[in-house]
Coordinates of C-alpha atoms in Angstrom, one line a residue:
M72 CA 13.4 22.0 69.8
P73 CA 12.6 20.1 66.6
K74 CA 15.3 18.0 65.5
K75 CA 16.9 19.5 62.2
S76 CA 16.7 17.2 59.2
T77 CA 20.5 15.5 58.2
K78 CA 19.3 15.1 54.7
S79 CA 20.8 17.2 51.9
K80 CA 18.7 20.3 50.7
S81 CA 20.1 19.4 47.2
K82 CA 17.8 18.4 44.2
R83 CA 20.5 16.6 42.5
T84 CA 19.8 13.1 41.5
T85 CA 21.0 10.4 39.8
L86 CA 20.3 10.0 35.8
K87 CA 18.7 6.8 36.5
Q88 CA 16.1 8.2 38.7
K89 CA 15.9 11.5 36.0
Y90 CA 15.0 8.6 33.1
K91 CA 12.8 6.9 35.5
V92 CA 10.9 9.6 36.3
I93 CA 10.5 10.6 32.2
R94 CA 9.6 7.1 31.0
K95 CA 6.9 7.2 34.0
V96 CA 5.3 10.6 32.7
K97 CA 5.7 9.4 29.1
E98 CA 3.8 5.9 30.0
H99 CA 1.0 7.9 31.8
H100 CA 0.3 9.9 29.0
K101 CA 0.3 7.3 26.4
K102 CA -2.3 5.3 28.7
K103 CA -4.1 8.9 29.1
R104 CA -4.2 9.3 25.4
K105 CA -5.6 5.9 24.8
E106 CA -8.3 6.1 27.4
E107 CA -9.6 9.0 25.6
N108 CA -9.7 7.6 22.2
R109 CA -11.6 3.9 23.6
L110 CA -14.0 6.2 25.0
K111 CA -14.3 8.6 22.4
R112 CA -15.0 5.6 20.1
L113 CA -17.8 4.6 22.2
G114 CA -19.6 7.7 22.0
I115 CA -18.8 8.4 25.6
K116 CA -18.7 11.5 27.3
K117 CA -16.5 12.4 30.1
K118 CA -18.4 15.0 32.4
G119 CA -16.6 18.3 32.5
P120 CA -15.8 20.3 36.2
K121 CA -18.8 21.8 37.5
D122 CA -18.9 25.7 36.9
P123 CA -18.7 26.8 40.8
G124 CA -20.5 30.2 39.5
V125 CA -19.2 33.7 40.5
P126 CA -18.5 34.1 44.2
N127 CA -20.5 36.5 46.2
A128 CA -17.1 37.8 47.7
W129 CA -16.0 38.9 44.1
P130 CA -15.3 42.7 44.0
H131 CA -17.1 43.1 40.5
K132 CA -19.4 40.8 40.4
D133 CA -22.4 42.5 39.3
E134 CA -20.4 44.2 36.6
L135 CA -19.3 40.6 35.5
M136 CA -22.9 39.3 36.1
R137 CA -24.2 42.0 33.6
E138 CA -21.5 41.1 30.9
I139 CA -22.6 37.2 31.0
D140 CA -26.4 38.4 30.8
H141 CA -25.8 40.4 27.9
E142 CA -23.8 37.9 26.1
H143 CA -26.8 35.6 26.7
E144 CA -29.1 38.0 25.2
K145 CA -26.9 38.6 22.4
I146 CA -27.2 34.5 21.4
E147 CA -31.2 34.2 22.4
T148 CA -31.4 37.3 20.1
K149 CA -29.7 35.8 17.3
K150 CA -31.7 32.5 17.7
E151 CA -35.0 34.8 17.3
E152 CA -34.1 36.3 14.1
L153 CA -33.1 32.8 12.5
M154 CA -36.7 31.9 13.5
E155 CA -38.1 34.9 12.5
A156 CA -36.7 34.5 8.9
K157 CA -37.6 30.8 8.7
R158 CA -41.5 32.2 9.6
A159 CA -41.3 34.5 6.6
R160 CA -40.2 32.5 4.4
R161 CA -43.1 29.9 5.4
T162 CA -45.3 32.7 5.4
E163 CA -44.4 34.3 1.7
N164 CA -44.6 30.6 0.2
K165 CA -48.2 30.5 1.7
R166 CA -49.3 33.7 0.2
I167 CA -47.4 32.7 -3.4
A168 CA -49.5 29.0 -3.0
K169 CA -52.9 31.2 -2.2
E170 CA -52.2 33.5 -5.4
M171 CA -51.6 31.2 -7.5
M172 CA -54.8 29.0 -6.4
E173 CA -57.1 32.2 -6.5
S174 CA -55.6 33.2 -10.2
G175 CA -56.2 29.9 -11.1
A176 CA -53.2 29.2 -12.2
P177 CA -52.0 25.0 -12.8
A178 CA -50.3 24.1 -9.3
P179 CA -46.8 22.2 -10.1
T180 CA -47.1 19.0 -11.6
L181 CA -44.9 15.9 -10.2
E182 CA -42.4 15.9 -13.3
E183 CA -41.8 19.6 -12.1
L184 CA -41.5 18.9 -8.8
R185 CA -38.9 15.9 -9.2
A186 CA -36.9 18.5 -11.3
I187 CA -36.6 21.0 -8.7
A188 CA -36.0 18.0 -6.5
D189 CA -33.3 17.0 -8.9
R190 CA -31.9 20.0 -9.4
K191 CA -31.5 20.8 -5.7
E192 CA -29.8 17.3 -5.0
T193 CA -27.6 18.1 -7.9
N194 CA -26.3 21.4 -6.6
Y195 CA -25.9 19.9 -3.2
E196 CA -23.8 16.9 -4.8
E197 CA -21.5 19.4 -6.5
K198 CA -20.9 21.4 -3.6
K199 CA -19.8 18.0 -1.7
K200 CA -17.3 17.1 -4.7
A201 CA -16.0 20.5 -4.5
K202 CA -15.4 20.1 -0.8
L203 CA -14.5 16.5 -1.0
A204 CA -11.6 17.3 -4.1
E205 CA -10.3 19.9 -1.7
E206 CA -9.6 17.2 1.1
L207 CA -8.4 14.8 -1.4
E208 CA -5.8 17.4 -2.5
R209 CA -4.5 18.0 0.9
E210 CA -4.6 14.2 1.4
D211 CA -2.4 13.9 -1.6
E212 CA -0.3 16.1 -0.6
D213 CA 0.8 14.9 2.7
Q214 CA 0.8 11.1 0.9
D215 CA 3.7 12.1 -1.6
S216 CA 5.7 13.4 1.3
S217 CA 5.4 10.2 3.6
R218 CA 5.9 8.1 0.3
R219 CA 9.2 10.0 -0.3
A220 CA 9.8 9.8 3.6
Y221 CA 9.2 5.5 3.2
Y222 CA 11.6 5.8 0.2
K223 CA 14.3 7.0 2.3
E224 CA 14.0 4.6 5.2
F225 CA 14.2 2.3 1.9
V226 CA 17.3 3.5 1.2
K227 CA 18.9 3.6 4.7
V228 CA 18.2 -0.4 4.8
V229 CA 19.8 -1.2 1.9
E230 CA 22.6 1.1 2.9
L231 CA 23.0 -1.2 6.2
S232 CA 22.3 -4.2 5.1
D233 CA 24.5 -7.2 4.1
V234 CA 22.1 -9.7 2.7
I235 CA 18.7 -8.1 1.6
I236 CA 15.3 -10.3 1.9
Q237 CA 12.2 -9.5 -0.7
V238 CA 9.3 -10.9 0.4
L239 CA 6.9 -11.9 -2.1
D240 CA 3.5 -13.0 -1.9
A241 CA 3.1 -17.0 -2.8
R242 CA -0.4 -16.4 -4.7
D243 CA 1.1 -13.8 -7.3
P244 CA 5.0 -13.5 -6.6
L245 CA 5.5 -12.2 -10.0
S246 CA 3.0 -8.8 -9.2
C247 CA 5.1 -8.4 -5.8
R248 CA 8.6 -8.7 -7.3
S249 CA 10.2 -5.4 -8.3
P250 CA 13.2 -5.6 -10.6
E251 CA 14.0 -2.0 -9.9
V252 CA 14.4 -2.6 -6.5
E253 CA 17.1 -5.6 -7.6
R254 CA 18.3 -3.2 -10.0
F255 CA 19.1 -0.7 -7.0
V256 CA 20.7 -2.6 -4.5
R257 CA 22.8 -3.9 -7.5
R258 CA 23.9 -0.3 -8.2
M259 CA 24.4 0.6 -4.6
N260 CA 26.7 -2.5 -3.6
P261 CA 27.3 -5.4 -6.4
D262 CA 28.4 -7.4 -3.3
K263 CA 25.6 -7.3 -1.5
R264 CA 23.3 -10.4 -1.6
M265 CA 19.6 -11.0 -2.2
I266 CA 17.3 -13.8 -1.2
L267 CA 13.9 -14.4 -2.5
L268 CA 11.3 -15.6 0.4
L269 CA 7.9 -16.8 -0.8
N270 CA 5.7 -16.1 2.0
K271 CA 2.0 -17.2 2.6
I272 CA 2.6 -20.6 1.1
D273 CA -0.3 -22.2 3.0
L274 CA -2.9 -20.0 0.8
V275 CA -1.8 -21.8 -2.3
P276 CA -1.5 -25.7 -3.3
K277 CA 1.5 -27.4 -3.3
E278 CA 2.4 -28.1 -7.0
N279 CA 2.0 -24.2 -7.3
V280 CA 4.4 -23.8 -4.8
L281 CA 7.3 -25.9 -6.4
A282 CA 6.6 -24.4 -9.6
W283 CA 7.4 -21.2 -8.2
L284 CA 10.5 -22.2 -6.5
T285 CA 11.5 -23.6 -9.5
Y286 CA 11.4 -20.9 -11.4
F287 CA 13.0 -18.2 -9.2
R288 CA 15.8 -20.5 -7.9
E289 CA 17.2 -20.1 -11.7
E290 CA 17.6 -16.5 -10.8
L291 CA 18.1 -16.1 -7.2
P292 CA 18.3 -18.6 -4.0
T293 CA 14.2 -18.7 -2.8
V294 CA 12.6 -20.1 0.4
A295 CA 9.1 -21.0 0.7
F296 CA 7.8 -19.3 4.1
K297 CA 4.4 -19.3 6.4
C298 CA 4.1 -16.9 9.1
A299 CA 2.8 -17.8 12.4
T300 CA -0.5 -17.0 13.5
S301 CA -0.9 -18.0 16.6
G302 CA -3.1 -15.9 19.0
G303 CA -3.8 -14.9 22.6
S304 CA -0.1 -15.9 24.0
G305 CA 3.1 -13.0 23.7
K306 CA 5.1 -16.1 21.9
L307 CA 4.9 -17.4 18.4
G308 CA 5.9 -21.2 17.6
A309 CA 8.0 -22.4 15.4
R310 CA 8.0 -25.9 13.5
N311 CA 10.6 -28.1 12.3
A312 CA 9.6 -31.7 11.9
N313 CA 9.5 -34.4 9.0
F314 CA 6.1 -34.2 7.8
K315 CA 6.2 -37.4 5.1
S316 CA 4.0 -39.4 7.8
S317 CA 2.1 -36.5 9.9
G318 CA -0.2 -35.6 7.3
N319 CA -1.1 -31.8 6.6
A320 CA 1.3 -29.4 8.7
L321 CA -0.6 -26.3 7.6
G322 CA -3.4 -26.9 10.0
G323 CA -1.7 -25.4 13.0
A324 CA -0.5 -22.1 13.4
D325 CA 3.4 -22.1 13.9
S326 CA 5.6 -20.8 11.5
L327 CA 7.2 -23.1 8.8
G328 CA 10.3 -22.4 6.9
A329 CA 12.2 -20.4 9.5
E330 CA 15.1 -23.0 9.7
S331 CA 15.8 -22.8 6.1
V332 CA 16.0 -18.9 6.4
L333 CA 18.3 -19.1 9.3
E334 CA 20.6 -21.6 8.1
M335 CA 20.9 -20.2 5.0
L336 CA 21.9 -16.6 6.8
K337 CA 24.2 -18.5 9.0
N338 CA 25.8 -19.9 6.4
Y339 CA 26.9 -16.9 4.4
A340 CA 27.9 -15.3 7.3
R341 CA 30.1 -18.2 8.1
N342 CA 31.8 -18.4 4.7
K343 CA 32.0 -15.0 4.5
N344 CA 34.2 -14.7 7.3
I345 CA 31.7 -12.2 8.9
K346 CA 33.0 -11.8 12.5
T347 CA 30.2 -9.4 14.0
A348 CA 26.5 -10.0 13.6
I349 CA 25.3 -10.0 9.9
T350 CA 22.6 -7.6 9.3
V351 CA 19.6 -8.7 7.1
G352 CA 17.2 -6.1 5.4
I353 CA 13.6 -7.0 4.7
V354 CA 12.0 -5.2 1.5
G355 CA 8.8 -5.7 -0.1
F356 CA 5.5 -4.2 -1.1
P357 CA 3.1 -3.2 1.7
N358 CA 1.0 -5.9 3.1
V359 CA 3.3 -8.7 1.7
G360 CA 4.4 -9.8 5.8
K361 CA 7.7 -8.3 6.1
S362 CA 6.8 -7.5 9.6
S363 CA 5.0 -11.0 10.3
L364 CA 8.3 -12.4 9.1
I365 CA 10.1 -10.7 11.6
N366 CA 7.9 -11.6 14.3
S367 CA 7.8 -15.6 13.3
L368 CA 11.8 -15.5 13.1
K369 CA 11.7 -13.9 16.4
R370 CA 9.2 -15.8 18.0
S371 CA 7.3 -12.6 19.2
R372 CA 4.1 -11.1 18.3
T373 CA 5.3 -7.3 19.7
A374 CA 8.7 -7.5 17.9
A375 CA 7.7 -5.6 14.7
A376 CA 3.9 -4.1 14.3
V377 CA 1.5 -6.0 12.0
G378 CA -2.0 -5.9 10.4
N379 CA -3.9 -6.5 7.5
T380 CA -4.0 -3.1 5.6
P381 CA -0.9 -1.5 4.1
G382 CA 1.2 0.8 6.0
M383 CA 1.8 -0.5 9.7
T384 CA 5.6 0.0 9.6
K385 CA 6.5 3.8 9.2
V386 CA 10.3 4.0 9.6
L387 CA 13.0 1.2 9.6
K388 CA 12.9 -0.7 12.9
E389 CA 16.3 -2.8 14.0
I390 CA 15.2 -6.0 16.0
K391 CA 18.1 -8.7 17.3
L392 CA 17.6 -11.9 16.3
D393 CA 20.6 -13.1 18.3
K394 CA 24.2 -12.4 18.5
H395 CA 24.7 -13.9 15.2
V396 CA 21.7 -12.3 13.1
K397 CA 20.2 -8.7 13.2
L398 CA 16.9 -7.8 11.1
I399 CA 15.8 -4.6 9.9
D400 CA 12.1 -4.0 9.2
S401 CA 11.4 -1.3 6.4
P402 CA 8.3 -0.1 5.3
G403 CA 6.7 -1.3 2.3
V404 CA 7.3 0.9 -0.9
V405 CA 5.6 0.8 -4.4
F406 CA 4.4 3.7 -6.4
A407 CA 3.4 2.4 -9.7
S408 CA 0.8 4.8 -10.7
A409 CA 3.5 6.7 -12.8
L410 CA 4.8 4.2 -15.0
G411 CA 1.3 2.8 -16.1
E412 CA -0.3 1.0 -13.7
S413 CA -4.1 2.0 -12.5
A414 CA -5.3 2.2 -9.2
G415 CA -7.2 -1.0 -9.5
A416 CA -4.3 -2.9 -10.1
A417 CA -2.4 -1.4 -6.7
A418 CA -5.4 -2.2 -5.0
L419 CA -5.2 -5.7 -6.2
R420 CA -2.0 -5.7 -4.1
N421 CA -3.1 -4.5 -1.2
C422 CA -0.9 -1.5 -1.8
I423 CA -3.7 0.9 -1.3
K424 CA -6.0 1.0 2.3
V425 CA -9.9 0.1 0.7
E426 CA -11.4 2.8 2.4
R427 CA -8.7 5.4 0.2
I428 CA -10.0 4.0 -3.4
D429 CA -12.3 6.3 -5.2
D430 CA -13.4 3.8 -7.8
P431 CA -13.4 0.3 -6.2
I432 CA -15.4 -1.2 -9.0
A433 CA -12.4 -1.1 -11.3
P434 CA -10.1 -3.4 -9.2
V435 CA -13.6 -5.7 -8.9
H436 CA -13.7 -5.4 -12.7
E437 CA -9.9 -7.1 -13.0
I438 CA -11.2 -9.7 -10.5
T439 CA -14.0 -11.1 -12.6
R440 CA -12.0 -11.2 -15.6
R441 CA -9.2 -13.3 -14.1
C442 CA -11.7 -15.7 -11.7
P443 CA -13.8 -17.9 -13.3
A444 CA -17.3 -17.1 -13.0
Q445 CA -18.8 -20.4 -11.9
Q446 CA -16.5 -20.6 -8.8
L447 CA -17.0 -16.6 -7.9
M448 CA -21.0 -17.4 -8.0
L449 CA -20.3 -20.9 -5.7
M450 CA -18.3 -18.5 -3.2
Y451 CA -21.0 -15.5 -3.3
K452 CA -24.1 -17.6 -3.7
T453 CA -25.0 -15.3 -7.1
G454 CA -26.4 -16.4 -10.0
R455 CA -25.2 -15.8 -13.7
F456 CA -23.5 -12.7 -14.3
G457 CA -22.8 -10.6 -17.9
D458 CA -20.4 -7.7 -16.4
V459 CA -19.1 -6.6 -13.0
D460 CA -22.3 -4.4 -12.9
D461 CA -24.7 -7.1 -12.7
F462 CA -22.4 -9.2 -10.2
L463 CA -22.3 -6.6 -7.8
R464 CA -26.0 -5.8 -7.7
Q465 CA -26.5 -9.7 -6.9
V466 CA -23.8 -9.0 -4.0
A467 CA -25.3 -5.8 -3.0
R468 CA -28.5 -7.3 -2.6
L469 CA -27.1 -11.0 -0.7
Q470 CA -24.7 -8.4 1.6
G471 CA -27.4 -5.5 2.3
K472 CA -25.5 -3.0 0.7
L473 CA -28.4 -1.1 -0.5
K474 CA -29.0 2.8 -1.1
K475 CA -32.4 4.4 -0.1
G476 CA -35.6 2.9 -2.2
G477 CA -33.5 -0.5 -2.6
I478 CA -31.2 0.7 -5.0
P479 CA -27.5 -1.8 -5.0
D480 CA -24.6 0.6 -3.5
L481 CA -22.2 -1.0 -5.9
K482 CA -19.5 0.9 -4.6
A483 CA -20.2 -0.6 -1.0
A484 CA -20.3 -4.2 -2.6
A485 CA -17.2 -3.7 -4.6
R486 CA -15.4 -2.4 -1.4
V487 CA -16.6 -5.9 0.1
V488 CA -15.1 -8.2 -2.6
L489 CA -12.2 -6.0 -2.8
T490 CA -11.8 -6.8 1.3
D491 CA -12.4 -10.5 0.5
W492 CA -9.5 -10.5 -2.0
N493 CA -7.0 -8.9 0.2
N494 CA -7.9 -11.0 3.3
G495 CA -7.5 -14.2 1.5
R496 CA -11.0 -14.8 1.1
I497 CA -10.7 -15.8 -2.4
P498 CA -8.2 -18.4 -2.8
Y499 CA -6.6 -17.6 -5.7
F500 CA -3.0 -18.4 -7.1
T501 CA -0.9 -17.5 -10.5
S502 CA 1.5 -20.0 -12.5
P503 CA 4.6 -19.4 -13.6
P504 CA 5.5 -18.0 -16.8
K505 CA 7.6 -20.6 -19.6
R506 CA 10.8 -19.7 -20.1
E507 CA 12.2 -20.4 -23.6
E508 CA 13.6 -24.2 -23.9
N509 CA 17.0 -24.7 -24.9
K510 CA 18.2 -21.3 -23.7
E511 CA 20.6 -20.9 -20.4
H512 CA 19.4 -18.3 -17.9
A513 CA 21.6 -15.4 -17.9
G514 CA 22.5 -15.3 -14.4
A515 CA 23.4 -19.1 -14.1
E516 CA 26.9 -18.6 -13.2
I517 CA 25.8 -16.1 -10.7
V518 CA 23.2 -18.3 -9.1
G519 CA 25.9 -20.9 -8.6
N520 CA 28.2 -18.7 -7.0
W521 CA 25.4 -17.4 -4.6
S522 CA 24.1 -20.9 -3.9
A523 CA 27.4 -21.9 -2.9
E524 CA 28.0 -18.9 -0.2
F525 CA 24.6 -19.8 1.1
D526 CA 24.9 -23.5 1.0
A527 CA 21.5 -23.5 -0.1
D528 CA 21.6 -26.8 -1.9
K529 CA 21.8 -28.8 1.6
V530 CA 19.1 -26.1 2.7
F531 CA 16.9 -26.8 -0.1
A532 CA 17.5 -30.8 0.5
A533 CA 16.1 -30.0 4.3
E534 CA 13.6 -28.0 3.2
Q535 CA 11.9 -30.7 1.2
S536 CA 11.2 -32.6 4.5
T537 CA 10.2 -29.7 6.7
V538 CA 8.1 -27.6 4.5
I539 CA 7.2 -28.7 1.6
A540 CA 6.2 -31.6 2.7
G541 CA 3.7 -30.4 4.8
L542 CA 2.1 -28.6 2.1
P543 CA -1.7 -29.5 1.0
E544 CA -2.2 -31.1 -2.4
N545 CA -5.1 -29.5 -4.5
E546 CA -7.2 -32.4 -4.7
D547 CA -10.8 -30.4 -5.0
E548 CA -10.3 -27.9 -8.0
D549 CA -13.0 -25.8 -6.2
D550 CA -10.5 -24.9 -3.4
F551 CA -8.4 -22.5 -5.4
M552 CA -8.6 -20.3 -8.5
P553 CA -6.5 -20.1 -11.2
V554 CA -6.0 -16.7 -12.5
Q555 CA -3.6 -14.4 -14.5
S556 CA -0.8 -12.7 -13.0
L557 CA -0.7 -8.8 -12.6
G558 CA 2.9 -8.7 -13.9
N559 CA 6.1 -7.4 -12.3
G560 CA 5.7 -4.5 -9.6
L561 CA 7.4 -1.5 -10.3
I562 CA 8.5 1.8 -8.9
E563 CA 8.3 5.3 -9.5
A564 CA 11.3 6.2 -11.7
H565 CA 11.8 9.9 -10.1
D566 CA 12.0 8.3 -6.6
L567 CA 14.7 5.6 -7.6
S568 CA 17.8 7.5 -5.9
E569 CA 18.5 11.5 -5.0
D570 CA 21.7 11.0 -7.0
E571 CA 20.0 9.9 -10.1
A572 CA 19.0 13.3 -11.0
D573 CA 22.8 14.2 -12.3
M574 CA 23.0 10.6 -13.7
D575 CA 23.9 10.7 -17.0
E576 CA 22.8 9.4 -20.2
D577 CA 25.3 6.7 -20.4
E578 CA 24.2 5.0 -16.8
A579 CA 20.5 5.4 -17.9
D580 CA 21.4 3.4 -21.1
D581 CA 23.1 0.6 -18.7
M582 CA 20.0 0.5 -16.7
E583 CA 18.0 0.0 -19.5
N584 CA 20.6 -2.6 -20.6
D585 CA 19.8 -4.7 -17.4
A586 CA 16.2 -4.4 -17.5
P587 CA 14.9 -8.0 -17.8
V588 CA 14.1 -9.3 -21.4
Q589 CA 10.2 -9.1 -22.2
V590 CA 8.5 -11.6 -24.6
I591 CA 6.8 -10.0 -27.8
R592 CA 3.7 -11.4 -28.3
A593 CA 1.6 -11.5 -31.6
R594 CA -1.1 -8.7 -31.8
D595 CA -4.4 -9.9 -30.3
D596 CA -6.9 -8.6 -32.7
S597 CA -9.7 -10.5 -30.7
E598 CA -12.2 -8.4 -28.8
A599 CA -10.8 -8.8 -25.4
G600 CA -7.3 -7.8 -26.9
R601 CA -8.6 -4.6 -28.1
T602 CA -10.6 -4.2 -24.8
Q603 CA -7.2 -4.7 -22.6
R604 CA -5.0 -2.6 -25.3
A605 CA -8.1 0.5 -24.7
L606 CA -7.6 -0.2 -21.1
E607 CA -3.8 -0.1 -21.1
H608 CA -4.1 3.4 -23.2
A609 CA -6.5 4.6 -20.5
R610 CA -4.1 3.8 -18.0
A611 CA -1.0 5.5 -19.6
K612 CA -3.0 8.7 -20.0
T613 CA -4.3 8.7 -16.2
A614 CA -0.5 8.1 -15.2
A615 CA 0.5 10.7 -17.7
K616 CA -1.7 13.2 -16.0
A617 CA -1.1 12.5 -12.6
S618 CA 3.0 12.1 -13.0
S619 CA 2.4 16.0 -14.4
A620 CA 0.3 16.9 -11.6
R621 CA 2.7 15.4 -8.8
Q622 CA 5.8 16.9 -10.5
K623 CA 4.0 20.6 -10.1
V624 CA 3.5 19.6 -6.5
L625 CA 7.0 18.9 -6.1
Y626 CA 8.7 21.3 -8.0
G627 CA 6.5 24.0 -8.5
N628 CA 8.2 26.6 -7.1
E629 CA 9.7 29.2 -9.2
G630 CA 13.8 28.5 -9.1
Q631 CA 12.9 25.3 -7.9
Y632 CA 15.6 22.4 -9.4
N633 CA 13.7 19.9 -11.4
P634 CA 15.6 17.1 -12.2
S635 CA 12.9 15.6 -14.7
D636 CA 13.1 18.7 -16.4
A637 CA 17.2 18.5 -16.3
R638 CA 17.2 15.2 -17.8
A639 CA 14.8 16.1 -20.5
A640 CA 16.7 19.3 -21.5
K641 CA 19.8 16.9 -21.7
K642 CA 18.1 14.6 -23.5
R643 CA 16.8 17.2 -26.0
A644 CA 20.1 18.6 -26.3
R645 CA 21.9 15.6 -27.4
R646 CA 19.2 15.0 -29.8
Q647 CA 19.5 18.6 -31.4
A648 CA 23.5 17.5 -31.7
K649 CA 23.2 14.6 -33.2
A650 CA 20.6 16.0 -35.6
V651 CA 23.2 19.1 -36.6
A652 CA 26.2 16.1 -37.0
D653 CA 24.3 14.0 -39.5
A654 CA 23.2 17.1 -41.1
A655 CA 26.7 17.9 -41.7
E656 CA 27.4 14.7 -43.1
D657 CA 25.0 14.5 -45.2
D658 CA 25.8 17.9 -47.0
S659 CA 29.2 16.8 -48.6
G660 CA 27.2 13.5 -50.1
S661 CA 24.2 15.2 -51.2
D662 CA 23.0 15.3 -54.5
F663 CA 20.5 18.3 -54.4
D664 CA 21.8 21.1 -56.9
W665 CA 22.1 24.2 -54.2
E666 CA 22.9 26.7 -56.7
G667 CA 20.4 25.9 -58.8
E668 CA 17.7 27.1 -56.5

């Protein structure tokens, strides 16, 4: 008699085993999807299961086979009808041509044939544009919802953080710095501290880094940084050595400035007597290096997802650096189009994917306007060019970007130049603006207090030998291109806060008073000045149209609350009340004879 099993028949298991099975299944599905995507990219189709046919023992095989044969006959009949219609069209065309020849009518000339071909091409292009416009409209709706989701993630990061690090691109820091973000952080909690981090210092000359550090340290604590770029291994290196006698330190792939950042954070935690770990939020524009900064501080390539395209980080991610410091990565937020910035300027900030730009020639026009023409000629091996179209025609011929008939593809060439700009192949830098002399900065006292909390003076002194001494000297003028800055980065006003829909006018006035002072320059009546004013006017009109369309998409439903309309109605009511009050005051002191009328 077989021995009975002594094991329990129960299917109960431990939670450890349960979650292990779930994890294994999830990993298997992920691996399977990855393999399917790889085969799809390579164009490899997996062989499907072979049809075994209908078994002979199937009770209704004859009926099933008749149905299958009937379906095949229907398909073949449809094909025959299409072929017959095609043959009929050809026969009719031949008959018409024969009648025209017999009647002595002149054959269509080359110009007439060309006009017919152009008309057909125009119809085809119109259909193609209509289809593309419909697809772009759907993409814009999805993109707008994702932007609002990104902004919610940004708000969460600010709420959870003790210190905010705003990452700036050292090549054009002003274009990456958003005063609206800084004001939002101050409004949310005045006790939150902010540090400016000048990233990608290896792409600009040494004296330019020093100038920007001096400029920003008059406002906020600022550190210089270079992210690690090690390839192959899973760990990234960091360098903290004295470079006074070691030459150029930026030839290696290790990060620079990590020790300064960590020292400032730990000094702040110690001075504020923070017993638990300090939480640090990393914010900034897309593709300025937020995730690369976290990977360099963590010395890991997989702590945060990185890439050379904007939008790699979708949601906030918390990374524990050690028991004293926690980092929070955030998606890049920049919605500048509603405040008058063109898509071209946003593309130069690498905030938009190059493939999604409808008109890539506009940002290249900005590049040719800002960069010295001789250095662009040397870089792309072109001749002298008069305007951006001439430059792109030469680049298209040299890069092989040609259409049918050897016509240069200007848009493809523009995307090549724009990709080079975003990837750093065009070595440009900007200079900080000059402040007014004999005028103390408004935040000097605040800067002093914040520097004391971070022990910034001690950290900056050590930075001179550990980071600044390793920067390259600008010995050759052709190595870097001095260009004009794009200006301060902006954020859409209607996305600043969910609570600002009910914000009263006094708070709005306070926000305007907190705005940085702008230098008013004399009107430039030269040709360049008039061109610049025309461009700004066109950008403002385009931005107004885009904002109106976005408002219809977001708040177009009947009965839906529109915060922009509510604020506008409140302003109109206040203006009307003020006008009535002014009119009442004017009636008492008027010299007009009302009775005489």
